[in-house]
Amino acid sequence: MSYFLSLFSYSFSTEQQTSLSFAVQDLYLERQTSETALQSAYQLAGASSFTTSSQNPRLSRALPVSLRTIISSSLSRATQNPHSNFKHHHTPLTMCKTALHGALHALPKCEHHLHIEGSLSPSLLFRLAALNNVPLPDSTLDPSFTSISALEERYLHFTSLNDFLHYYFIGMSVLLTAGDFESLAYEYFVRAHSDGVQHAEIFFDPQAHTHRGVPYKTVLEGLSAAQKRAEEEFGLTSKLILCFLRHMSETDADVAYQEAVSLGHFSNGTIAGIGLDSSEVGFPPEIFREVYAAAKEAGIKRTAHAGEEGDSSYIQKALDICHTERIDHGIRLVDDEVLLKRVAREKTLVTMCPLSNVRLRCVGKVADLPVRRFLDEGVRFSINSDDPAYFGGYILDNYCAVQEAFGLTLAEWKGIAEGAIEGSWCDESRKKALLSKVGEWAEKYEGVA
Ligand code: HPA
Ligand code: ZN
């Protein structure tokens, strides 16, 4: 049972939900008092006299004493914990204005396109830079690095994928220790859980870390620890996808691949599959054909970013030459009718990222994305957040943006959720459990406009 959802089901103002949710997220981050927090939340949920009065935006005077105490002590600990995000700006909780908002929030979701390094918020970036003594670019040369808010502002104006990647690679340079990676991933899981994610398949970029002296094992130690905690605490299952950087050579990709192979990380399930990301145009998938062939031979799952900025030939080559089982982004599929029908027929999952596509100017607005066309043609797709700390939204924000642009029906969302489960890389029993959650969701929300 979702703790966060139990909070949301009572009549709190949006502001109170936000304060409570983040305070509770910090309790989880502090790891100490989740049991107490849980108990108090249930008590709170049962308090019928709860009102919406909230002079202090963080702590409502109407909160029962027990929860208020827990939250205040969480706040004071959080302000001292360099890994906690509470002190600075949290992305506000999503609230779209559509009639389906509650249903969309509750919909059991799978996320398949999330770069964990892309969940590094400017506030955590600045804090880790200070903690780890990592110099950021000189703010006289790039004023975006003057402050957290200047960087947030800069993120609103990316002009292209490469413009974004410039900041993405600088940002991740502050991640040094296994603890940094664990905190980053755990914070993502907390947020994903509060958005209704049940299963997440997460990209990471090992070359971007090993090339600046952070060992592969350090990255994996942190990510794996966060995965374990998320599963134990929220029942949120997850998989890792090792991405090759396409602006680096195939030989370099192979080094990263071999390191994971030599540690048995593909065979023991630590990593579920491979992917391909970074600058697309000029770096077509076939450059990486050999490492993809080796992965196929070894029975390792494969995906690749294709058809984001690149044209539909990138999609076709990912499928035909790299034999990928999925396509990440894939929005240019609409330019090739034959390919589109084939992707639909073969039930290849396309992992769409609406807010990313707008921020990186692949489309002018969410309504320009081929969501309706994919639905009409039977293309299997999921909705994802890509780099949420850079693109202004987590997964529920992306669901809401799609709903605001396309006004889908409950039945259409059910179909999307089922397709996302079928296209996941979890085992059959997990798929069955997730499908039944979606079935229960559909019964509960039947009749909602
Ligand atoms: N595209 C390509 N590479 C990336 C992205 C993306 O959207 N995000 C992080 N690396
Ligand atoms: Zn991506």
GROMACS .gro file of C-alpha atoms and ligand atoms in nm:
model
  460
    1MET     CA    1   0.000   0.000   0.000
    2SER     CA    2   0.145   0.331  -0.099
    3TYR     CA    3   0.219   0.552   0.194
    4PHE     CA    4   0.222   0.866  -0.019
    5LEU     CA    5  -0.108   0.784  -0.181
    6SER     CA    6  -0.266   0.737   0.160
    7LEU     CA    7  -0.166   1.095   0.236
    8PHE     CA    8  -0.308   1.218  -0.088
    9SER     CA    9  -0.644   1.055  -0.044
   10TYR     CA   10  -0.742   1.306   0.226
   11SER     CA   11  -0.846   1.661   0.175
   12PHE     CA   12  -0.515   1.840   0.202
   13SER     CA   13  -0.437   2.145   0.001
   14THR     CA   14  -0.183   2.097  -0.277
   15GLU     CA   15   0.065   2.297  -0.075
   16GLN     CA   16   0.016   2.074   0.227
   17GLN     CA   17   0.050   1.761   0.014
   18THR     CA   18   0.375   1.896  -0.118
   19SER     CA   19   0.510   1.984   0.226
   20LEU     CA   20   0.408   1.651   0.371
   21SER     CA   21   0.533   1.449   0.084
   22PHE     CA   22   0.874   1.609   0.083
   23ALA     CA   23   0.909   1.597   0.457
   24VAL     CA   24   0.828   1.230   0.443
   25GLN     CA   25   1.067   1.177   0.154
   26ASP     CA   26   1.334   1.326   0.375
   27LEU     CA   27   1.240   1.091   0.652
   28TYR     CA   28   1.301   0.809   0.411
   29LEU     CA   29   1.628   0.964   0.302
   30GLU     CA   30   1.734   0.987   0.661
   31ARG     CA   31   1.654   0.616   0.683
   32GLN     CA   32   1.587   0.633   1.052
   33THR     CA   33   1.224   0.680   1.121
   34SER     CA   34   1.026   0.545   0.830
   35GLU     CA   35   0.830   0.312   1.060
   36THR     CA   36   0.732   0.596   1.291
   37ALA     CA   37   0.655   0.817   0.995
   38LEU     CA   38   0.433   0.550   0.850
   39GLN     CA   39   0.240   0.505   1.171
   40SER     CA   40   0.193   0.877   1.215
   41ALA     CA   41   0.082   0.919   0.859
   42TYR     CA   42  -0.191   0.667   0.910
   43GLN     CA   43  -0.297   0.842   1.226
   44LEU     CA   44  -0.297   1.165   1.037
   45ALA     CA   45  -0.494   1.015   0.756
   46GLY     CA   46  -0.759   0.918   1.009
   47ALA     CA   47  -0.781   1.266   1.161
   48SER     CA   48  -1.115   1.392   1.042
   49SER     CA   49  -1.066   1.744   1.181
   50PHE     CA   50  -0.772   1.815   0.955
   51THR     CA   51  -0.820   2.152   0.793
   52THR     CA   52  -0.645   2.336   0.518
   53SER     CA   53  -0.515   2.619   0.734
   54SER     CA   54  -0.150   2.668   0.660
   55GLN     CA   55   0.011   2.993   0.756
   56ASN     CA   56   0.349   2.832   0.760
   57PRO     CA   57   0.382   2.678   0.412
   58ARG     CA   58   0.603   2.398   0.540
   59LEU     CA   59   0.425   2.293   0.857
   60SER     CA   60   0.054   2.325   0.896
   61ARG     CA   61  -0.058   2.424   1.244
   62ALA     CA   62  -0.332   2.169   1.204
   63LEU     CA   63  -0.095   1.876   1.190
   64PRO     CA   64  -0.118   1.635   1.479
   65VAL     CA   65   0.166   1.686   1.724
   66SER     CA   66   0.328   1.350   1.653
   67LEU     CA   67   0.369   1.416   1.283
   68ARG     CA   68   0.469   1.776   1.339
   69THR     CA   69   0.748   1.658   1.567
   70ILE     CA   70   0.869   1.405   1.318
   71ILE     CA   71   0.862   1.654   1.034
   72SER     CA   72   1.043   1.924   1.230
   73SER     CA   73   1.318   1.689   1.332
   74SER     CA   74   1.337   1.564   0.974
   75LEU     CA   75   1.372   1.922   0.858
   76SER     CA   76   1.651   1.999   1.099
   77ARG     CA   77   1.837   1.682   1.004
   78ALA     CA   78   1.775   1.745   0.637
   79THR     CA   79   1.934   2.086   0.649
   80GLN     CA   80   2.250   1.925   0.779
   81ASN     CA   81   2.257   1.633   0.537
   82PRO     CA   82   2.444   1.724   0.219
   83HIS     CA   83   2.267   1.449   0.029
   84SER     CA   84   1.919   1.558   0.119
   85ASN     CA   85   1.741   1.774  -0.133
   86PHE     CA   86   1.494   1.926   0.108
   87LYS     CA   87   1.683   2.242   0.186
   88HIS     CA   88   1.659   2.386  -0.160
   89HIS     CA   89   1.409   2.368  -0.439
   90HIS     CA   90   1.200   2.059  -0.483
   91THR     CA   91   1.024   2.012  -0.811
   92PRO     CA   92   0.665   2.077  -0.703
   93LEU     CA   93   0.431   1.782  -0.704
   94THR     CA   94   0.238   1.752  -1.022
   95MET     CA   95  -0.122   1.861  -1.050
   96CYS     CA   96  -0.271   1.880  -1.397
   97LYS     CA   97  -0.616   2.021  -1.445
   98THR     CA   98  -0.766   1.726  -1.627
   99ALA     CA   99  -1.046   1.516  -1.485
  100LEU     CA  100  -0.818   1.215  -1.503
  101HIS     CA  101  -0.548   1.358  -1.278
  102GLY     CA  102  -0.626   1.134  -0.980
  103ALA     CA  103  -0.646   0.829  -1.201
  104LEU     CA  104  -0.320   0.916  -1.376
  105HIS     CA  105  -0.147   0.960  -1.044
  106ALA     CA  106  -0.270   0.623  -0.922
  107LEU     CA  107  -0.204   0.438  -1.248
  108PRO     CA  108   0.063   0.170  -1.186
  109LYS     CA  109   0.348   0.289  -1.406
  110CYS     CA  110   0.664   0.148  -1.559
  111GLU     CA  111   0.947   0.385  -1.643
  112HIS     CA  112   1.183   0.272  -1.920
  113HIS     CA  113   1.369   0.586  -2.017
  114LEU     CA  114   1.539   0.760  -1.727
  115HIS     CA  115   1.905   0.859  -1.722
  116ILE     CA  116   1.995   0.844  -1.356
  117GLU     CA  117   2.256   1.117  -1.405
  118GLY     CA  118   1.973   1.328  -1.547
  119SER     CA  119   1.793   1.322  -1.213
  120LEU     CA  120   2.067   1.538  -1.055
  121SER     CA  121   1.898   1.861  -0.955
  122PRO     CA  122   2.090   2.192  -0.956
  123SER     CA  123   2.058   2.207  -0.576
  124LEU     CA  124   2.217   1.864  -0.524
  125LEU     CA  125   2.473   1.949  -0.793
  126PHE     CA  126   2.590   2.259  -0.604
  127ARG     CA  127   2.591   2.081  -0.271
  128LEU     CA  128   2.793   1.784  -0.398
  129ALA     CA  129   3.036   2.015  -0.580
  130ALA     CA  130   3.107   2.185  -0.245
  131LEU     CA  131   3.118   1.861  -0.050
  132ASN     CA  132   3.345   1.683  -0.297
  133ASN     CA  133   3.558   1.985  -0.383
  134VAL     CA  134   3.472   1.960  -0.752
  135PRO     CA  135   3.523   2.291  -0.933
  136LEU     CA  136   3.229   2.408  -1.142
  137PRO     CA  137   3.283   2.623  -1.453
  138ASP     CA  138   3.391   2.979  -1.382
  139SER     CA  139   3.072   3.183  -1.348
  140THR     CA  140   3.234   3.478  -1.524
  141LEU     CA  141   3.262   3.254  -1.831
  142ASP     CA  142   2.923   3.087  -1.789
  143PRO     CA  143   2.691   3.287  -1.558
  144SER     CA  144   2.462   2.982  -1.535
  145PHE     CA  145   2.695   2.860  -1.262
  146THR     CA  146   2.646   3.170  -1.047
  147SER     CA  147   2.370   3.007  -0.840
  148ILE     CA  148   2.118   2.726  -0.823
  149SER     CA  149   1.846   2.948  -0.961
  150ALA     CA  150   2.068   3.074  -1.247
  151LEU     CA  151   2.133   2.714  -1.346
  152GLU     CA  152   1.764   2.627  -1.320
  153GLU     CA  153   1.688   2.924  -1.542
  154ARG     CA  154   1.949   2.812  -1.797
  155TYR     CA  155   1.784   2.469  -1.812
  156LEU     CA  156   1.470   2.637  -1.943
  157HIS     CA  157   1.652   2.744  -2.259
  158PHE     CA  158   1.827   2.443  -2.411
  159THR     CA  159   1.860   2.488  -2.784
  160SER     CA  160   1.940   2.128  -2.882
  161LEU     CA  161   2.043   1.785  -2.755
  162ASN     CA  162   2.411   1.889  -2.763
  163ASP     CA  163   2.340   2.210  -2.573
  164PHE     CA  164   2.175   2.000  -2.301
  165LEU     CA  165   2.453   1.738  -2.303
  166HIS     CA  166   2.711   2.007  -2.232
  167TYR     CA  167   2.538   2.075  -1.896
  168TYR     CA  168   2.456   1.710  -1.836
  169PHE     CA  169   2.823   1.607  -1.846
  170ILE     CA  170   2.936   1.900  -1.631
  171GLY     CA  171   2.661   1.818  -1.381
  172MET     CA  172   2.757   1.457  -1.332
  173SER     CA  173   3.120   1.554  -1.260
  174VAL     CA  174   3.019   1.617  -0.897
  175LEU     CA  175   2.931   1.250  -0.845
  176LEU     CA  176   3.234   1.081  -0.694
  177THR     CA  177   3.149   0.826  -0.427
  178ALA     CA  178   2.923   0.524  -0.407
  179GLY     CA  179   2.720   0.727  -0.154
  180ASP     CA  180   2.666   1.003  -0.412
  181PHE     CA  181   2.528   0.753  -0.661
  182GLU     CA  182   2.317   0.585  -0.397
  183SER     CA  183   2.164   0.915  -0.283
  184LEU     CA  184   2.099   1.024  -0.638
  185ALA     CA  185   1.925   0.700  -0.731
  186TYR     CA  186   1.739   0.673  -0.402
  187GLU     CA  187   1.601   1.024  -0.438
  188TYR     CA  188   1.485   0.932  -0.785
  189PHE     CA  189   1.313   0.618  -0.652
  190VAL     CA  190   1.140   0.816  -0.377
  191ARG     CA  191   1.003   1.058  -0.633
  192ALA     CA  192   0.914   0.783  -0.881
  193HIS     CA  193   0.728   0.595  -0.608
  194SER     CA  194   0.529   0.905  -0.518
  195ASP     CA  195   0.440   0.937  -0.888
  196GLY     CA  196   0.304   0.580  -0.897
  197VAL     CA  197   0.602   0.402  -1.057
  198GLN     CA  198   0.602   0.030  -0.978
  199HIS     CA  199   0.890  -0.076  -1.199
  200ALA     CA  200   1.178   0.133  -1.339
  201GLU     CA  201   1.446   0.051  -1.595
  202ILE     CA  202   1.725   0.299  -1.556
  203PHE     CA  203   2.006   0.408  -1.786
  204PHE     CA  204   2.351   0.493  -1.659
  205ASP     CA  205   2.660   0.612  -1.849
  206PRO     CA  206   2.967   0.424  -1.714
  207GLN     CA  207   3.211   0.582  -1.961
  208ALA     CA  208   3.121   0.930  -1.837
  209HIS     CA  209   3.238   0.823  -1.491
  210THR     CA  210   3.536   0.597  -1.562
  211HIS     CA  211   3.688   0.862  -1.791
  212ARG     CA  212   3.709   1.105  -1.503
  213GLY     CA  213   3.853   0.851  -1.264
  214VAL     CA  214   3.542   0.718  -1.093
  215PRO     CA  215   3.560   0.338  -1.103
  216TYR     CA  216   3.279   0.140  -1.260
  217LYS     CA  217   3.248  -0.061  -0.938
  218THR     CA  218   3.185   0.257  -0.736
  219VAL     CA  219   2.897   0.353  -0.964
  220LEU     CA  220   2.746   0.006  -0.943
  221GLU     CA  221   2.787  -0.017  -0.569
  222GLY     CA  222   2.584   0.302  -0.521
  223LEU     CA  223   2.315   0.226  -0.778
  224SER     CA  224   2.265  -0.131  -0.659
  225ALA     CA  225   2.231  -0.020  -0.296
  226ALA     CA  226   1.960   0.229  -0.391
  227GLN     CA  227   1.777  -0.033  -0.597
  228LYS     CA  228   1.776  -0.269  -0.302
  229ARG     CA  229   1.641  -0.005  -0.065
  230ALA     CA  230   1.369   0.099  -0.310
  231GLU     CA  231   1.251  -0.258  -0.348
  232GLU     CA  232   1.258  -0.326   0.026
  233GLU     CA  233   1.091  -0.001   0.128
  234PHE     CA  234   0.843   0.062  -0.154
  235GLY     CA  235   0.824  -0.265  -0.347
  236LEU     CA  236   0.953  -0.070  -0.645
  237THR     CA  237   1.142  -0.312  -0.872
  238SER     CA  238   1.413  -0.186  -1.105
  239LYS     CA  239   1.670  -0.283  -1.367
  240LEU     CA  240   1.986  -0.112  -1.487
  241ILE     CA  241   2.067  -0.047  -1.853
  242LEU     CA  242   2.431   0.023  -1.937
  243CYS     CA  243   2.445   0.294  -2.203
  244PHE     CA  244   2.731   0.353  -2.443
  245LEU     CA  245   2.818   0.711  -2.528
  246ARG     CA  246   2.785   0.737  -2.905
  247HIS     CA  247   3.023   1.033  -2.931
  248MET     CA  248   3.299   0.798  -2.812
  249SER     CA  249   3.446   0.514  -3.017
  250GLU     CA  250   3.314   0.163  -3.054
  251THR     CA  251   3.639   0.042  -2.894
  252ASP     CA  252   3.565   0.253  -2.591
  253ALA     CA  253   3.211   0.114  -2.573
  254ASP     CA  254   3.357  -0.234  -2.584
  255VAL     CA  255   3.586  -0.160  -2.289
  256ALA     CA  256   3.282  -0.059  -2.080
  257TYR     CA  257   3.093  -0.366  -2.199
  258GLN     CA  258   3.382  -0.602  -2.119
  259GLU     CA  259   3.420  -0.463  -1.769
  260ALA     CA  260   3.057  -0.543  -1.694
  261VAL     CA  261   3.092  -0.886  -1.856
  262SER     CA  262   3.407  -0.969  -1.661
  263LEU     CA  263   3.230  -0.894  -1.333
  264GLY     CA  264   2.943  -1.119  -1.434
  265HIS     CA  265   2.703  -0.824  -1.419
  266PHE     CA  266   2.493  -0.929  -1.716
  267SER     CA  267   2.478  -1.295  -1.622
  268ASN     CA  268   2.396  -1.231  -1.255
  269GLY     CA  269   2.122  -0.977  -1.331
  270THR     CA  270   2.303  -0.670  -1.192
  271ILE     CA  271   2.256  -0.516  -1.537
  272ALA     CA  272   1.963  -0.608  -1.758
  273GLY     CA  273   2.072  -0.471  -2.092
  274ILE     CA  274   2.261  -0.220  -2.305
  275GLY     CA  275   2.160   0.114  -2.456
  276LEU     CA  276   2.308   0.393  -2.666
  277ASP     CA  277   2.285   0.763  -2.584
  278SER     CA  278   2.452   1.107  -2.618
  279SER     CA  279   2.479   1.308  -2.945
  280GLU     CA  280   2.274   1.133  -3.209
  281VAL     CA  281   2.325   1.309  -3.543
  282GLY     CA  282   2.654   1.198  -3.700
  283PHE     CA  283   2.679   0.893  -3.474
  284PRO     CA  284   2.446   0.634  -3.627
  285PRO     CA  285   2.381   0.308  -3.442
  286GLU     CA  286   2.570   0.089  -3.689
  287ILE     CA  287   2.901   0.227  -3.551
  288PHE     CA  288   2.829   0.004  -3.252
  289ARG     CA  289   2.721  -0.304  -3.447
  290GLU     CA  290   2.993  -0.531  -3.303
  291VAL     CA  291   2.926  -0.468  -2.938
  292TYR     CA  292   2.553  -0.507  -3.005
  293ALA     CA  293   2.621  -0.835  -3.187
  294ALA     CA  294   2.821  -0.962  -2.889
  295ALA     CA  295   2.538  -0.867  -2.654
  296LYS     CA  296   2.280  -1.039  -2.873
  297GLU     CA  297   2.494  -1.352  -2.886
  298ALA     CA  298   2.516  -1.350  -2.505
  299GLY     CA  299   2.136  -1.310  -2.471
  300ILE     CA  300   2.161  -0.955  -2.332
  301LYS     CA  301   1.870  -0.716  -2.392
  302ARG     CA  302   1.928  -0.422  -2.625
  303THR     CA  303   1.787  -0.078  -2.682
  304ALA     CA  304   1.915   0.246  -2.840
  305HIS     CA  305   1.818   0.612  -2.861
  306ALA     CA  306   1.709   0.666  -3.220
  307GLY     CA  307   1.486   0.911  -3.401
  308GLU     CA  308   1.513   1.182  -3.134
  309GLU     CA  309   1.708   1.442  -3.335
  310GLY     CA  310   1.821   1.190  -3.596
  311ASP     CA  311   1.591   1.092  -3.885
  312SER     CA  312   1.401   0.765  -3.919
  313SER     CA  313   1.702   0.589  -4.074
  314TYR     CA  314   1.856   0.586  -3.726
  315ILE     CA  315   1.558   0.383  -3.605
  316GLN     CA  316   1.574   0.146  -3.896
  317LYS     CA  317   1.948   0.087  -3.846
  318ALA     CA  318   1.909   0.036  -3.472
  319LEU     CA  319   1.654  -0.235  -3.547
  320ASP     CA  320   1.821  -0.397  -3.850
  321ILE     CA  321   2.190  -0.364  -3.769
  322CYS     CA  322   2.200  -0.352  -3.388
  323HIS     CA  323   1.894  -0.574  -3.347
  324THR     CA  324   1.751  -0.362  -3.069
  325GLU     CA  325   1.436  -0.480  -2.898
  326ARG     CA  326   1.327  -0.127  -2.814
  327ILE     CA  327   1.363   0.224  -2.951
  328ASP     CA  328   1.422   0.517  -2.717
  329HIS     CA  329   1.240   0.836  -2.823
  330GLY     CA  330   1.156   0.711  -3.175
  331ILE     CA  331   0.939   1.010  -3.258
  332ARG     CA  332   1.068   1.029  -3.617
  333LEU     CA  333   0.902   0.694  -3.683
  334VAL     CA  334   0.614   0.892  -3.827
  335ASP     CA  335   0.830   0.985  -4.128
  336ASP     CA  336   0.850   0.626  -4.249
  337GLU     CA  337   0.512   0.462  -4.293
  338VAL     CA  338   0.653   0.116  -4.362
  339LEU     CA  339   0.882   0.126  -4.059
  340LEU     CA  340   0.598   0.253  -3.841
  341LYS     CA  341   0.375  -0.039  -3.941
  342ARG     CA  342   0.657  -0.283  -3.882
  343VAL     CA  343   0.728  -0.145  -3.531
  344ALA     CA  344   0.356  -0.176  -3.456
  345ARG     CA  345   0.338  -0.530  -3.594
  346GLU     CA  346   0.648  -0.644  -3.405
  347LYS     CA  347   0.529  -0.478  -3.084
  348THR     CA  348   0.862  -0.304  -3.037
  349LEU     CA  349   0.839  -0.073  -2.736
  350VAL     CA  350   0.901   0.295  -2.813
  351THR     CA  351   0.999   0.486  -2.498
  352MET     CA  352   0.865   0.838  -2.545
  353CYS     CA  353   0.975   1.140  -2.338
  354PRO     CA  354   0.734   1.427  -2.408
  355LEU     CA  355   0.877   1.706  -2.192
  356SER     CA  356   1.230   1.624  -2.305
  357ASN     CA  357   1.129   1.651  -2.670
  358VAL     CA  358   0.985   1.997  -2.611
  359ARG     CA  359   1.278   2.123  -2.401
  360LEU     CA  360   1.530   2.000  -2.660
  361ARG     CA  361   1.321   2.148  -2.941
  362CYS     CA  362   1.261   1.822  -3.120
  363VAL     CA  363   0.897   1.939  -3.133
  364GLY     CA  364   0.736   2.275  -3.065
  365LYS     CA  365   0.482   2.143  -2.814
  366VAL     CA  366   0.359   1.815  -2.664
  367ALA     CA  367   0.056   1.818  -2.895
  368ASP     CA  368   0.296   1.787  -3.191
  369LEU     CA  369   0.415   1.444  -3.074
  370PRO     CA  370   0.279   1.137  -3.254
  371VAL     CA  371   0.083   1.005  -2.954
  372ARG     CA  372  -0.250   0.987  -3.140
  373ARG     CA  373  -0.086   0.838  -3.447
  374PHE     CA  374   0.091   0.570  -3.239
  375LEU     CA  375  -0.238   0.482  -3.069
  376ASP     CA  376  -0.422   0.461  -3.400
  377GLU     CA  377  -0.151   0.247  -3.559
  378GLY     CA  378  -0.110   0.021  -3.256
  379VAL     CA  379   0.250   0.120  -3.182
  380ARG     CA  380   0.342   0.006  -2.830
  381PHE     CA  381   0.487   0.296  -2.632
  382SER     CA  382   0.555   0.414  -2.279
  383ILE     CA  383   0.572   0.767  -2.136
  384ASN     CA  384   0.891   0.857  -1.952
  385SER     CA  385   1.089   1.140  -1.798
  386ASP     CA  386   1.436   1.107  -1.962
  387ASP     CA  387   1.633   1.365  -1.755
  388PRO     CA  388   1.375   1.499  -1.511
  389ALA     CA  389   1.602   1.743  -1.327
  390TYR     CA  390   1.688   1.911  -1.657
  391PHE     CA  391   1.356   1.901  -1.839
  392GLY     CA  392   1.116   2.029  -1.575
  393GLY     CA  393   0.924   1.718  -1.489
  394TYR     CA  394   0.913   1.366  -1.355
  395ILE     CA  395   0.706   1.084  -1.496
  396LEU     CA  396   0.366   1.205  -1.372
  397ASP     CA  397   0.434   1.549  -1.519
  398ASN     CA  398   0.488   1.375  -1.852
  399TYR     CA  399   0.164   1.176  -1.818
  400CYS     CA  400  -0.021   1.496  -1.733
  401ALA     CA  401   0.132   1.683  -2.027
  402VAL     CA  402   0.016   1.407  -2.261
  403GLN     CA  403  -0.331   1.412  -2.110
  404GLU     CA  404  -0.359   1.788  -2.141
  405ALA     CA  405  -0.249   1.771  -2.505
  406PHE     CA  406  -0.444   1.465  -2.621
  407GLY     CA  407  -0.732   1.406  -2.377
  408LEU     CA  408  -0.696   1.027  -2.378
  409THR     CA  409  -0.963   0.799  -2.237
  410LEU     CA  410  -0.921   0.575  -1.936
  411ALA     CA  411  -0.927   0.274  -2.170
  412GLU     CA  412  -0.645   0.424  -2.376
  413TRP     CA  413  -0.435   0.478  -2.065
  414LYS     CA  414  -0.505   0.121  -1.957
  415GLY     CA  415  -0.378   0.000  -2.294
  416ILE     CA  416  -0.065   0.216  -2.265
  417ALA     CA  417   0.005   0.086  -1.914
  418GLU     CA  418  -0.042  -0.276  -2.023
  419GLY     CA  419   0.186  -0.227  -2.324
  420ALA     CA  420   0.448  -0.071  -2.098
  421ILE     CA  421   0.435  -0.377  -1.872
  422GLU     CA  422   0.455  -0.621  -2.163
  423GLY     CA  423   0.751  -0.431  -2.304
  424SER     CA  424   0.939  -0.433  -1.972
  425TRP     CA  425   1.242  -0.647  -1.905
  426CYS     CA  426   1.116  -0.795  -1.579
  427ASP     CA  427   1.019  -1.161  -1.545
  428GLU     CA  428   0.678  -1.304  -1.625
  429SER     CA  429   0.561  -1.324  -1.266
  430ARG     CA  430   0.635  -0.955  -1.206
  431LYS     CA  431   0.455  -0.870  -1.530
  432LYS     CA  432   0.155  -1.069  -1.416
  433ALA     CA  433   0.149  -0.890  -1.081
  434LEU     CA  434   0.175  -0.550  -1.251
  435LEU     CA  435  -0.098  -0.638  -1.501
  436SER     CA  436  -0.330  -0.729  -1.220
  437LYS     CA  437  -0.259  -0.396  -1.047
  438VAL     CA  438  -0.357  -0.221  -1.369
  439GLY     CA  439  -0.675  -0.430  -1.382
  440GLU     CA  440  -0.767  -0.323  -1.028
  441TRP     CA  441  -0.689   0.037  -1.118
  442ALA     CA  442  -0.922   0.019  -1.419
  443GLU     CA  443  -1.206  -0.119  -1.207
  444LYS     CA  444  -1.155   0.149  -0.944
  445TYR     CA  445  -1.157   0.438  -1.189
  446GLU     CA  446  -1.416   0.304  -1.433
  447GLY     CA  447  -1.662   0.579  -1.515
  448VAL     CA  448  -1.423   0.866  -1.449
  449ALA     CA  449  -1.439   1.101  -1.746
  450HPA     N1  450   1.931   1.178  -2.568
  450HPA     C1  451   2.053   1.134  -2.585
  450HPA     N2  452   2.137   1.117  -2.486
  450HPA     C2  453   2.098   1.148  -2.363
  450HPA     C3  454   1.972   1.196  -2.339
  450HPA     C4  455   1.884   1.211  -2.446
  450HPA     O1  456   1.768   1.254  -2.435
  450HPA     N3  457   1.964   1.216  -2.207
  450HPA     C5  458   2.081   1.181  -2.153
  450HPA     N4  459   2.164   1.140  -2.248
  451ZN      ZN  460   1.733   0.962  -2.313
   0.00000   0.00000   0.00000
